[in-house]
């Protein structure tokens, strides 16, 4: 969810509440069924003012995964991401933003990867890097990531495309 919604910050994920999620009409699939879609109303973020309601979208499998989590955890209001106790009980309180980083590192290690090479910020920078690799125009990616600084967002693009770009292939 954090990656697929544009590389959300730890605080945005930890603070996400069910009330911020709005079901959107399904997106027609290219060669298959329609994809489920949600709007995430971020409200005030690090880069918005108090009266702005920044909205990002979540589409496809991440929506299915999020819905499955909310059903399994019986979440119909309040914090979306909550701690799970040793006996499988789901807390009523939101996870701490630091927990997002710890969870990522734990999952990376379970996947057999080097945990020191990954962090919660990697969701944010990785989103823009992957958008660049897929040829998504920077302004479109920034709409979803909600980066305000073109300079910051383009640094991820430049690093992703510089090696394989036309300038590197000139004779």
PDB file of C-alpha atoms in Angstrom, residues 27 30 32 39 90 135 139 155 164 168:
ATOM      1  CA  UNK A  27     -10.629   0.981 -13.504  1.00  0.00           C
ATOM      2  CA  UNK A  30      -6.490  -3.709 -20.448  1.00  0.00           C
ATOM      3  CA  UNK A  32      -9.084  -8.572 -18.226  1.00  0.00           C
ATOM      4  CA  UNK A  39      -8.855   7.144  -3.015  1.00  0.00           C
ATOM      5  CA  UNK A  90      -4.990  -6.879  16.734  1.00  0.00           C
ATOM      6  CA  UNK A 135       8.752   5.720 -18.707  1.00  0.00           C
ATOM      7  CA  UNK A 139       4.700  15.298 -13.545  1.00  0.00           C
ATOM      8  CA  UNK A 155      17.011  13.428  -8.885  1.00  0.00           C
ATOM      9  CA  UNK A 164      20.450   3.677 -19.989  1.00  0.00           C
ATOM     10  CA  UNK A 168      25.067   7.685 -22.103  1.00  0.00           C
TER      11      UNK A 168
END
